[in-house]
Short mmCIF file of C-alpha atoms and ligand atoms in Angstrom, two decimals:
data_model
loop_
_atom_site.label_atom_id
_atom_site.label_comp_id
_atom_site.label_asym_id
_atom_site.label_seq_id
_atom_site.Cartn_x
_atom_site.Cartn_y
_atom_site.Cartn_z
CA MET A 1 -0.10 0.05 -0.11
CA ALA A 2 1.17 3.51 -0.87
CA PRO A 3 2.83 5.17 1.92
CA ARG A 4 0.92 8.05 4.06
CA VAL A 5 3.24 11.00 3.58
CA ALA A 6 3.08 14.16 5.30
CA ILE A 7 5.57 17.08 4.30
CA VAL A 8 5.72 20.21 6.03
CA GLY A 9 6.86 23.55 3.63
CA ALA A 10 5.65 24.32 0.00
CA GLY A 11 9.23 25.79 -1.05
CA PHE A 12 11.75 24.45 -3.27
CA GLY A 13 12.40 21.33 -0.87
CA GLY A 14 8.40 20.55 -0.04
CA LEU A 15 7.50 21.12 -3.63
CA CYS A 16 10.19 19.21 -5.38
CA MET A 17 9.24 16.08 -2.87
CA ALA A 18 5.46 16.59 -3.74
CA ILE A 19 6.32 16.56 -7.43
CA GLN A 20 8.40 13.41 -7.44
CA LEU A 21 5.86 11.83 -5.34
CA GLU A 22 2.92 12.35 -8.21
CA ARG A 23 5.38 11.39 -10.75
CA ALA A 24 6.29 8.06 -9.21
CA GLY A 25 2.73 7.98 -9.02
CA ILE A 26 2.09 7.82 -5.09
CA ARG A 27 -0.79 10.70 -4.42
CA SER A 28 -1.24 9.96 -0.88
CA TYR A 29 0.72 12.86 0.69
CA THR A 30 -0.43 15.97 2.07
CA VAL A 31 1.97 19.21 1.78
CA PHE A 32 1.49 21.21 5.19
CA GLU A 33 1.84 25.07 4.12
CA LYS A 34 1.90 27.59 7.09
CA ALA A 35 1.39 30.84 5.04
CA GLY A 36 -1.25 31.33 2.78
CA ASP A 37 0.86 30.64 -0.20
CA LEU A 38 3.26 28.54 -1.86
CA GLY A 39 6.91 29.40 -2.62
CA GLY A 40 8.59 29.33 0.76
CA THR A 41 12.06 31.51 0.80
CA TRP A 42 10.51 33.12 -2.71
CA ARG A 43 7.21 34.23 -1.03
CA ASP A 44 8.44 35.84 1.99
CA ASN A 45 11.75 37.60 0.36
CA SER A 46 9.76 39.66 -1.76
CA TYR A 47 11.93 43.17 -0.76
CA PRO A 48 12.96 45.13 -3.61
CA GLY A 49 15.62 43.93 -5.46
CA ALA A 50 15.49 40.14 -4.64
CA GLY A 51 16.72 37.51 -6.85
CA CYS A 52 18.94 34.97 -6.94
CA ASP A 53 22.73 34.93 -7.64
CA ILE A 54 22.79 31.77 -8.92
CA PRO A 55 21.85 31.36 -12.37
CA SER A 56 18.02 30.16 -12.83
CA HIS A 57 19.16 27.61 -15.67
CA LEU A 58 20.36 26.10 -12.73
CA TYR A 59 18.63 27.12 -9.83
CA SER A 60 15.36 25.26 -11.12
CA TYR A 61 14.64 21.87 -10.91
CA SER A 62 16.54 19.09 -13.75
CA PHE A 63 13.38 17.92 -14.68
CA GLU A 64 11.57 21.21 -15.31
CA LYS A 65 13.00 23.15 -18.32
CA TYR A 66 11.61 26.78 -18.15
CA ALA A 67 12.26 28.32 -21.32
CA SER A 68 10.51 31.57 -19.89
CA TRP A 69 13.75 33.16 -17.86
CA SER A 70 13.84 36.52 -18.74
CA ARG A 71 17.63 36.64 -17.80
CA ARG A 72 20.41 35.29 -16.43
CA TYR A 73 19.50 35.97 -12.82
CA PRO A 74 16.13 36.74 -12.38
CA GLU A 75 14.49 38.38 -9.64
CA GLN A 76 11.88 37.25 -6.97
CA PRO A 77 8.79 37.09 -8.95
CA GLU A 78 9.90 35.37 -12.12
CA ILE A 79 11.26 32.48 -9.45
CA LEU A 80 8.12 32.57 -7.10
CA GLY A 81 5.87 32.07 -10.85
CA TYR A 82 8.25 29.41 -11.94
CA LEU A 83 7.62 27.65 -8.81
CA GLU A 84 3.89 28.22 -9.27
CA HIS A 85 4.26 26.73 -12.85
CA CYS A 86 5.79 23.60 -11.32
CA ALA A 87 3.14 23.08 -8.79
CA ASP A 88 0.59 23.26 -11.20
CA LYS A 89 1.86 21.73 -14.08
CA TYR A 90 2.48 18.93 -11.74
CA HIS A 91 -1.01 18.96 -10.05
CA VAL A 92 0.48 19.22 -6.41
CA ARG A 93 -1.40 22.53 -5.50
CA GLY A 94 -4.31 20.78 -4.53
CA LYS A 95 -2.23 18.63 -2.34
CA ILE A 96 -1.43 21.80 0.09
CA ARG A 97 -3.58 22.65 3.04
CA PHE A 98 -2.48 26.58 2.88
CA SER A 99 -2.54 28.33 6.55
CA THR A 100 -1.90 25.25 8.03
CA GLU A 101 0.92 25.29 10.51
CA VAL A 102 2.84 21.61 11.70
CA ARG A 103 3.03 22.42 15.90
CA ARG A 104 4.28 18.93 17.09
CA ALA A 105 4.90 15.67 15.44
CA VAL A 106 5.80 12.61 17.27
CA PHE A 107 6.11 8.95 16.31
CA ASP A 108 3.76 6.80 18.37
CA GLY A 109 6.02 3.61 17.28
CA THR A 110 4.20 2.89 13.70
CA HIS A 111 3.26 6.43 12.95
CA TRP A 112 4.30 9.70 13.14
CA GLN A 113 1.25 11.71 14.56
CA VAL A 114 1.22 15.02 13.03
CA THR A 115 -0.57 18.35 14.89
CA THR A 116 -1.70 21.38 13.60
CA ASP A 117 -4.18 23.91 14.56
CA GLY A 118 -6.73 21.76 13.32
CA GLY A 119 -5.88 18.37 15.27
CA THR A 120 -3.54 15.34 14.65
CA GLU A 121 -3.41 13.04 12.14
CA ALA A 122 -1.20 9.91 11.37
CA PHE A 123 1.23 9.63 8.72
CA ASP A 124 3.80 6.65 7.52
CA VAL A 125 6.51 9.39 6.51
CA LEU A 126 7.47 12.72 7.46
CA VAL A 127 9.40 14.85 5.44
CA MET A 128 10.71 18.36 6.15
CA GLY A 129 10.75 20.73 3.75
CA VAL A 130 11.33 23.77 5.73
CA GLY A 131 14.56 24.79 4.62
CA GLN A 132 17.44 26.69 6.29
CA LEU A 133 16.69 30.63 6.22
CA ASN A 134 12.79 30.93 6.63
CA ARG A 135 12.37 32.23 10.23
CA PRO A 136 14.16 36.27 10.54
CA HIS A 137 16.78 36.74 12.93
CA MET A 138 16.01 39.91 14.94
CA PRO A 139 18.77 41.41 16.04
CA GLU A 140 19.56 41.63 19.87
CA ILE A 141 20.19 45.63 19.92
CA PRO A 142 18.26 47.41 23.08
CA GLY A 143 15.43 49.63 22.47
CA THR A 144 14.33 48.48 18.96
CA ALA A 145 10.80 48.54 20.46
CA ASP A 146 10.98 52.28 21.34
CA PHE A 147 11.63 53.38 17.67
CA GLU A 148 8.78 55.50 16.79
CA GLY A 149 9.04 55.13 12.97
CA VAL A 150 8.82 52.17 10.95
CA SER A 151 10.56 49.40 10.86
CA PHE A 152 10.86 45.76 9.53
CA HIS A 153 12.66 42.79 8.49
CA SER A 154 14.17 42.46 5.06
CA ALA A 155 11.55 39.16 4.71
CA ARG A 156 9.13 40.62 5.84
CA TRP A 157 9.09 43.64 3.82
CA ASN A 158 6.37 46.49 4.44
CA HIS A 159 5.23 47.27 0.97
CA GLY A 160 2.61 49.78 2.06
CA HIS A 161 5.37 51.73 3.13
CA ASP A 162 6.80 54.59 0.43
CA LEU A 163 10.33 55.00 0.97
CA THR A 164 10.30 58.01 -1.44
CA GLY A 165 11.97 61.10 0.61
CA ARG A 166 12.84 58.89 3.61
CA ARG A 167 15.37 58.92 5.84
CA VAL A 168 16.29 55.25 6.37
CA ALA A 169 18.56 52.78 8.04
CA VAL A 170 19.48 49.21 6.83
CA ILE A 171 21.30 47.35 9.39
CA GLY A 172 23.07 44.46 7.53
CA ASN A 173 25.46 43.93 4.67
CA GLY A 174 24.54 40.20 3.32
CA SER A 175 23.40 38.85 0.48
CA SER A 176 20.19 40.65 1.29
CA ALA A 177 20.88 43.70 2.07
CA ALA A 178 23.41 44.05 -0.53
CA GLN A 179 20.06 43.72 -3.40
CA LEU A 180 18.11 46.13 -1.70
CA ILE A 181 20.15 48.58 -0.97
CA PRO A 182 20.43 49.78 -4.26
CA ARG A 183 16.78 50.19 -4.85
CA VAL A 184 16.03 51.88 -1.51
CA ALA A 185 18.85 54.52 -2.54
CA GLU A 186 17.18 55.37 -5.45
CA ARG A 187 14.02 56.68 -3.16
CA ALA A 188 15.51 57.57 -0.08
CA GLU A 189 16.57 61.15 1.22
CA HIS A 190 19.20 59.33 3.13
CA LEU A 191 20.72 56.10 3.50
CA HIS A 192 22.61 54.95 6.30
CA VAL A 193 24.30 51.46 5.76
CA PHE A 194 25.45 50.44 9.22
CA GLN A 195 27.92 47.49 8.54
CA ARG A 196 29.54 45.03 11.21
CA THR A 197 31.48 43.19 9.31
CA PRO A 198 32.57 43.86 5.41
CA ASN A 199 31.84 40.98 3.22
CA TRP A 200 33.64 39.69 0.28
CA VAL A 201 31.75 40.64 -3.21
CA ILE A 202 32.71 39.73 -6.77
CA PRO A 203 30.17 40.82 -9.89
CA LYS A 204 26.92 39.45 -10.86
CA PRO A 205 27.63 39.09 -14.55
CA ASP A 206 23.72 39.25 -15.13
CA ALA A 207 22.28 39.60 -18.98
CA MET A 208 19.02 39.78 -20.44
CA PHE A 209 18.01 36.86 -22.42
CA GLY A 210 16.59 37.98 -25.75
CA PRO A 211 13.44 36.87 -27.86
CA LEU A 212 15.94 34.25 -30.13
CA THR A 213 17.99 33.09 -26.87
CA ARG A 214 14.87 32.21 -25.20
CA LEU A 215 13.45 30.28 -28.55
CA ALA A 216 16.82 28.84 -29.26
CA PHE A 217 16.10 27.38 -25.50
CA HIS A 218 12.82 26.06 -25.64
CA TYR A 219 13.48 24.59 -29.27
CA VAL A 220 17.20 24.09 -29.49
CA PRO A 221 16.96 19.97 -28.59
CA GLY A 222 20.18 20.02 -25.09
CA LEU A 223 20.59 23.54 -25.20
CA GLN A 224 19.56 24.30 -21.81
CA ARG A 225 20.51 21.06 -20.43
CA ALA A 226 24.25 21.90 -21.83
CA TYR A 227 24.00 25.85 -20.52
CA ARG A 228 22.73 24.34 -17.34
CA GLU A 229 26.01 21.82 -17.03
CA TRP A 230 28.42 24.48 -18.11
CA ILE A 231 27.00 26.47 -15.01
CA TYR A 232 27.23 23.66 -12.76
CA ARG A 233 30.71 22.74 -13.65
CA TYR A 234 31.87 26.30 -13.35
CA ALA A 235 30.64 26.34 -10.04
CA GLU A 236 32.61 23.06 -9.40
CA ARG A 237 35.49 23.71 -10.36
CA THR A 238 36.30 27.01 -9.65
CA LEU A 239 34.58 28.23 -6.31
CA TYR A 240 34.35 25.25 -4.69
CA PRO A 241 38.12 24.90 -4.69
CA ALA A 242 38.39 28.52 -3.58
CA LEU A 243 36.37 27.37 -0.25
CA SER A 244 38.42 23.90 0.40
CA GLN A 245 40.92 26.39 0.57
CA GLY A 246 42.45 24.70 -3.06
CA TRP A 247 44.05 26.33 -6.35
CA SER A 248 41.41 29.15 -6.79
CA VAL A 249 41.47 30.86 -3.50
CA GLY A 250 43.89 33.42 -4.77
CA LEU A 251 41.99 33.84 -8.10
CA LEU A 252 38.34 34.44 -5.99
CA LYS A 253 40.43 36.99 -3.78
CA GLN A 254 42.00 39.00 -6.68
CA ARG A 255 38.45 39.18 -8.13
CA ALA A 256 36.68 40.24 -5.25
CA LEU A 257 39.55 43.16 -4.76
CA ARG A 258 39.42 43.86 -8.34
CA HIS A 259 35.56 44.37 -8.30
CA LEU A 260 36.12 46.80 -5.14
CA ARG A 261 39.00 48.53 -7.14
CA ASP A 262 36.75 49.11 -10.04
CA GLN A 263 33.82 50.16 -8.52
CA VAL A 264 35.10 52.28 -5.31
CA PRO A 265 37.36 55.05 -5.77
CA ASP A 266 37.56 56.70 -2.36
CA PRO A 267 40.09 54.72 -0.63
CA GLY A 268 38.76 55.91 2.50
CA LEU A 269 35.50 54.08 1.60
CA ARG A 270 37.48 50.78 -0.06
CA ALA A 271 39.36 50.38 3.17
CA LYS A 272 36.30 50.05 5.40
CA LEU A 273 34.90 47.77 3.00
CA THR A 274 38.11 45.65 2.61
CA PRO A 275 37.45 41.99 5.02
CA ASP A 276 40.45 40.99 7.18
CA TYR A 277 39.12 37.15 6.60
CA PRO A 278 39.51 34.98 3.64
CA PRO A 279 37.14 35.04 0.87
CA GLY A 280 34.18 32.28 1.63
CA CYS A 281 34.55 32.47 5.51
CA LYS A 282 30.99 34.01 5.19
CA ARG A 283 28.68 33.92 2.42
CA VAL A 284 30.41 35.69 -0.70
CA VAL A 285 27.97 38.13 -1.66
CA ILE A 286 27.85 38.43 -5.38
CA ASP A 287 26.18 41.71 -6.78
CA SER A 288 27.25 44.35 -8.90
CA ALA A 289 24.82 47.27 -8.15
CA PHE A 290 25.91 47.17 -3.91
CA TYR A 291 29.20 49.15 -4.43
CA PRO A 292 27.98 51.56 -6.96
CA ALA A 293 25.33 52.28 -4.37
CA LEU A 294 27.66 52.50 -1.35
CA THR A 295 29.15 55.71 -3.50
CA GLY A 296 26.14 57.76 -4.23
CA PRO A 297 25.62 61.14 -2.21
CA ASN A 298 22.81 60.70 -0.62
CA VAL A 299 24.38 57.00 1.30
CA SER A 300 26.43 56.90 3.78
CA LEU A 301 28.36 53.54 5.13
CA VAL A 302 28.38 53.82 8.95
CA THR A 303 31.14 51.17 10.75
CA ASP A 304 30.54 52.13 14.28
CA ARG A 305 29.30 49.87 16.72
CA ILE A 306 25.78 50.04 17.68
CA VAL A 307 25.18 50.81 20.93
CA ARG A 308 21.06 51.36 20.83
CA VAL A 309 18.12 51.74 18.71
CA THR A 310 16.50 54.85 20.38
CA SER A 311 12.99 56.55 19.45
CA LYS A 312 14.43 58.73 16.75
CA GLY A 313 16.80 56.62 15.55
CA VAL A 314 20.10 54.51 15.26
CA GLU A 315 22.75 55.56 18.60
CA THR A 316 26.26 53.93 18.10
CA THR A 317 29.53 54.57 19.80
CA GLU A 318 30.07 57.64 17.29
CA GLY A 319 26.55 59.58 17.54
CA THR A 320 22.90 59.21 16.96
CA TYR A 321 21.75 58.79 13.17
CA GLU A 322 18.07 60.06 12.75
CA VAL A 323 16.06 58.16 10.43
CA ASP A 324 12.23 57.52 10.21
CA THR A 325 12.71 53.82 8.41
CA ILE A 326 14.71 50.78 9.59
CA VAL A 327 15.30 47.88 7.78
CA TYR A 328 16.85 44.69 9.73
CA ALA A 329 18.66 42.94 6.62
CA THR A 330 20.04 40.82 9.94
CA GLY A 331 19.44 37.08 8.35
CA PHE A 332 18.29 33.96 9.68
CA LYS A 333 17.75 31.49 12.50
CA SER A 334 19.62 29.84 10.31
CA THR A 335 21.01 27.26 12.71
CA GLU A 336 17.33 26.39 14.46
CA PHE A 337 16.67 23.84 12.15
CA LEU A 338 12.76 22.59 12.16
CA ALA A 339 12.11 25.12 14.92
CA PRO A 340 9.41 25.93 16.39
CA MET A 341 8.21 22.48 15.59
CA GLU A 342 8.33 20.13 17.95
CA VAL A 343 9.67 16.98 16.76
CA VAL A 344 9.54 14.02 19.10
CA GLY A 345 11.18 10.53 18.16
CA ARG A 346 10.40 6.74 19.14
CA GLU A 347 12.96 7.25 22.42
CA GLY A 348 10.70 10.38 23.79
CA GLN A 349 13.42 12.70 22.83
CA SER A 350 12.99 15.52 20.72
CA LEU A 351 15.38 16.80 18.08
CA ALA A 352 15.89 19.90 19.92
CA GLU A 353 16.98 17.77 22.65
CA ARG A 354 19.34 15.78 20.52
CA TRP A 355 20.73 18.78 18.85
CA ALA A 356 21.91 20.63 22.01
CA GLY A 357 25.11 20.39 20.43
CA GLY A 358 24.34 21.44 17.10
CA ALA A 359 22.25 20.53 14.34
CA GLU A 360 23.34 16.91 12.57
CA ALA A 361 21.70 13.96 10.03
CA TYR A 362 23.06 11.52 7.96
CA LEU A 363 23.07 13.10 4.79
CA GLY A 364 21.63 15.91 6.33
CA ILE A 365 18.35 13.76 5.55
CA SER A 366 18.42 10.87 8.34
CA VAL A 367 18.28 10.65 12.28
CA PRO A 368 18.60 7.83 14.51
CA ALA A 369 15.60 6.83 16.59
CA PHE A 370 13.52 9.53 14.25
CA PRO A 371 12.04 6.58 12.10
CA ASN A 372 10.72 7.49 8.60
CA LEU A 373 11.69 11.29 9.19
CA PHE A 374 13.61 12.65 6.16
CA MET A 375 14.56 16.28 5.95
CA LEU A 376 15.10 18.16 3.23
CA TYR A 377 17.87 20.69 3.24
CA GLY A 378 18.94 19.62 6.51
CA PRO A 379 21.76 20.33 8.64
CA ASN A 380 25.32 20.24 6.69
CA THR A 381 23.44 20.90 3.11
CA ASN A 382 24.04 24.19 2.58
CA LEU A 383 26.19 25.51 -0.28
CA GLY A 384 28.23 28.63 -0.47
CA HIS A 385 29.30 27.98 -4.32
CA ASN A 386 26.61 25.94 -5.94
CA SER A 387 22.56 25.93 -6.83
CA ILE A 388 20.55 24.34 -3.25
CA VAL A 389 18.09 22.95 -5.92
CA PHE A 390 20.75 20.37 -6.76
CA MET A 391 21.17 19.09 -3.01
CA ILE A 392 17.58 19.03 -2.90
CA GLU A 393 16.64 16.55 -5.96
CA CYS A 394 19.26 14.09 -4.64
CA GLN A 395 17.77 14.49 -1.46
CA VAL A 396 14.09 13.66 -2.48
CA SER A 397 15.30 10.83 -4.62
CA HIS A 398 17.43 9.39 -1.61
CA VAL A 399 13.93 9.38 0.24
CA LEU A 400 11.93 7.73 -2.81
CA ALA A 401 14.61 5.04 -2.68
CA CYS A 402 13.57 4.40 0.85
CA LEU A 403 9.84 4.12 0.47
CA PRO A 404 10.03 0.71 -0.54
CA TYR A 405 12.61 -0.74 1.65
CA LEU A 406 9.68 0.82 4.16
CA ASP A 407 7.01 -0.30 2.51
CA ARG A 408 8.48 -3.77 2.88
CA SER A 409 9.98 -3.30 6.72
CA GLY A 410 7.79 -1.24 8.41
CA PRO A 411 9.60 2.34 9.64
CA ILE A 412 13.14 2.46 9.14
CA GLU A 413 16.03 4.46 10.81
CA VAL A 414 19.32 5.33 10.13
CA ARG A 415 21.61 3.06 12.10
CA PRO A 416 23.58 5.02 14.78
CA GLU A 417 26.94 4.17 14.00
CA VAL A 418 26.50 5.11 10.52
CA MET A 419 25.54 8.60 11.60
CA ALA A 420 28.68 8.54 14.11
CA ALA A 421 30.96 7.77 11.14
CA TRP A 422 29.29 9.79 9.13
CA ARG A 423 29.92 12.97 11.97
CA ARG A 424 33.63 11.41 12.09
CA GLN A 425 33.79 12.08 7.78
CA LEU A 426 32.12 15.32 8.09
CA ASP A 427 34.44 17.07 11.10
CA ALA A 428 37.64 15.68 9.01
CA ALA A 429 36.02 17.14 5.41
CA MET A 430 35.16 20.39 7.39
CA ASP A 431 38.89 20.80 8.05
CA ARG A 432 40.26 21.87 5.01
CA MET A 433 37.19 24.21 4.41
CA VAL A 434 37.80 28.11 4.82
CA TRP A 435 34.49 28.16 6.98
CA GLY A 436 36.42 27.49 10.34
CA ALA A 437 38.58 30.55 9.87
CA GLY A 438 38.37 33.45 11.84
CA CYS A 439 34.65 34.98 10.88
CA GLN A 440 31.53 34.42 12.34
CA SER A 441 28.23 33.45 9.62
CA TRP A 442 25.18 31.88 9.53
CA TYR A 443 26.63 28.58 8.55
CA LYS A 444 27.46 27.90 12.39
CA THR A 445 26.55 28.32 16.01
CA ALA A 446 27.52 30.63 18.26
CA SER A 447 30.25 28.12 19.84
CA GLY A 448 31.70 27.59 16.50
CA ARG A 449 30.34 24.32 15.03
CA VAL A 450 29.48 24.78 11.49
CA THR A 451 26.10 23.21 11.14
CA ASN A 452 24.82 24.43 7.78
CA ASN A 453 27.10 23.77 5.29
CA TRP A 454 28.35 20.89 3.39
CA PRO A 455 31.88 20.53 3.11
CA GLY A 456 32.48 18.49 -0.12
CA PRO A 457 31.69 18.67 -4.07
CA THR A 458 28.27 18.22 -4.64
CA THR A 459 29.31 15.34 -7.08
CA LEU A 460 30.24 13.19 -4.25
CA TYR A 461 26.86 14.22 -2.30
CA ARG A 462 25.16 13.15 -5.22
CA ARG A 463 26.95 9.90 -5.35
CA LEU A 464 26.79 9.04 -1.49
CA THR A 465 22.74 10.11 -1.39
CA SER A 466 22.02 7.72 -4.56
CA ARG A 467 23.57 4.84 -2.44
CA PRO A 468 20.81 2.26 -1.69
CA PRO A 469 19.34 2.49 1.61
CA GLN A 470 20.74 -0.53 2.93
CA PRO A 471 23.17 -1.23 5.07
CA ALA A 472 22.76 2.20 6.46
CA TYR A 473 19.13 2.21 7.95
CA ARG A 474 17.88 -0.75 9.76
CA ALA A 475 13.73 -1.91 9.95
CA VAL A 476 12.46 -1.01 13.56
CA THR A 477 11.23 -4.02 15.28
CA GLY A 478 9.16 -4.55 18.32
CA GLY A 479 7.32 -1.29 16.91
P1 NAP B 1 23.22 36.98 6.49
O1 NAP B 1 24.26 36.78 5.59
O2 NAP B 1 23.53 36.57 7.63
O3 NAP B 1 23.44 38.99 6.94
C1 NAP B 1 22.87 39.69 8.04
C2 NAP B 1 23.79 40.70 8.23
O4 NAP B 1 23.06 41.70 9.56
C3 NAP B 1 25.41 40.71 8.64
O5 NAP B 1 25.51 42.04 7.74
C4 NAP B 1 25.14 40.71 10.17
O6 NAP B 1 26.49 41.19 10.26
C5 NAP B 1 24.23 41.89 10.12
N1 NAP B 1 23.90 41.97 11.49
C6 NAP B 1 23.18 40.64 12.12
N2 NAP B 1 22.61 40.78 13.70
C7 NAP B 1 23.67 42.32 13.85
C8 NAP B 1 23.55 43.44 14.75
N3 NAP B 1 22.75 42.67 16.10
N4 NAP B 1 24.16 44.48 14.52
C9 NAP B 1 24.85 44.94 13.53
N5 NAP B 1 24.63 43.87 12.23
C10 NAP B 1 23.97 42.63 12.38
O7 NAP B 1 21.53 37.62 6.07
P2 NAP B 1 21.12 37.99 4.48
O8 NAP B 1 21.67 38.71 4.05
O9 NAP B 1 19.51 37.70 4.70
O10 NAP B 1 21.49 36.69 3.87
C11 NAP B 1 21.39 35.47 4.61
C12 NAP B 1 21.92 34.20 3.24
O11 NAP B 1 20.80 34.08 2.65
C13 NAP B 1 22.83 34.78 2.50
O12 NAP B 1 24.12 33.92 2.75
C14 NAP B 1 22.17 33.27 1.03
O13 NAP B 1 22.50 32.07 0.94
C15 NAP B 1 20.86 33.47 1.08
N6 NAP B 1 20.89 34.77 0.05
C16 NAP B 1 20.45 34.37 -1.00
C17 NAP B 1 20.18 35.05 -1.86
C18 NAP B 1 21.04 35.39 -3.04
O14 NAP B 1 21.13 35.80 -4.57
N7 NAP B 1 20.56 33.73 -3.61
C19 NAP B 1 19.65 36.42 -2.25
C20 NAP B 1 19.90 36.91 -0.38
C21 NAP B 1 19.82 36.20 0.21
P3 NAP B 1 27.45 40.21 10.58
O15 NAP B 1 28.27 39.73 9.26
O16 NAP B 1 28.66 40.72 11.07
O17 NAP B 1 27.31 38.98 11.70
#
């Protein structure tokens, strides 16, 4: 009998799982989505300028060729449109329960009891597709509640608030800030950008696709696939070695320094924007409009330490900046995987308890004593150099390969010794990666453990996830 599958989240991960179940003829699934629409991060991040810095021919499902991309790096509305297109084409929209947040999931010995505000239902399999960047991080700056102007997080953009003629503060300078700052600068009377740590920035070689190119992508056999493969290989062969401290480290640094020199003529500003840690330690920002925006007459870069937010603006160690709008581009609670859901395994332990020292999962997918629980874009599967959609597709294939096994044996779980060996291999691989090198980032916990990133080539990840589930998994006997 087909397993009953609960999928949590209708973003890139959850939709991919649902589509592949449909394609496999398994229709006994339900997608739980806490919001009123699908799209996950591409629904939530609608700030001006939001887009993807991985080309969409790669940042899209391999099975869904799409000739409609208007440019190499499309903005958020197009990516969201692509996900809507996929949900409709593969008939999964009708299986999504919108505005239904999963609060709790408990394994009762044979099933997952999944609780939403509407009640509790039993499922054979639970697939978590909530991603790593779904809960905004608001900074622990004193006084934020005292501010009398308008403030919001970049992932909760206030579209009703016109920025024309406003004095605006943007706190943060990561990928989100870099994309929104040029757009805010176009409208604001003055924009103060509060930078705590400079980022390495490389250019984004964007280009529009003309009608002929789009026709070619649509009609020339193999062209879209070849283009996708080319981008994938470039990322894998050039960018990955920079992160693993291989041959291209110097190249990446030179590229970033040249970009800074080309776009920022003022040596004082350049000095403020030059990081003192190796490129890739924090996520490299890929953007060509960020630096020019910072050189504009109505933009100032503030590098003093923020002391507090007051009713009128932002106070730093050097003075107060009066503003009427504050945008918190301060990132996400990235290391709290699956929170605030309570997920309880077969031994009565919650994942939060199990992960007190940092989240971990075999292949980033499975956890011992949590049978038939699978995660998409789980611990140690984020990338700093290639498309997450590739990783998600590997994970979905792995889950699909597990389904016949659990159909025969009942609930299955990854063996504890396999998990322990995985941890050791991960730690060894992590040692050569740049993320440990003297910087703080959303890739790691406060204690410095990298819980978010995958330390190997993605080709290796594909190989590992495509192995048959046996012997890594075992049937859960006695219940
Ligand atoms: P982020 O990279 O985590 O950046 C958060 C920013 O807020 C940092 O500049 C951080 O400074 C600053 N910040 C946090 N707390 C602060 C405080 N108390 N005081 C002052 N500054 C503070 O978040 P993000 O920009 O939203 O990006 C998150 C990730 O989303 C990216 O790395 C990327 O993977 C993804 N993303 C991707 C795209 C894309 O094009 N593919 C676009 C946007 C986002 P510190 O650096 O000093 O901590």
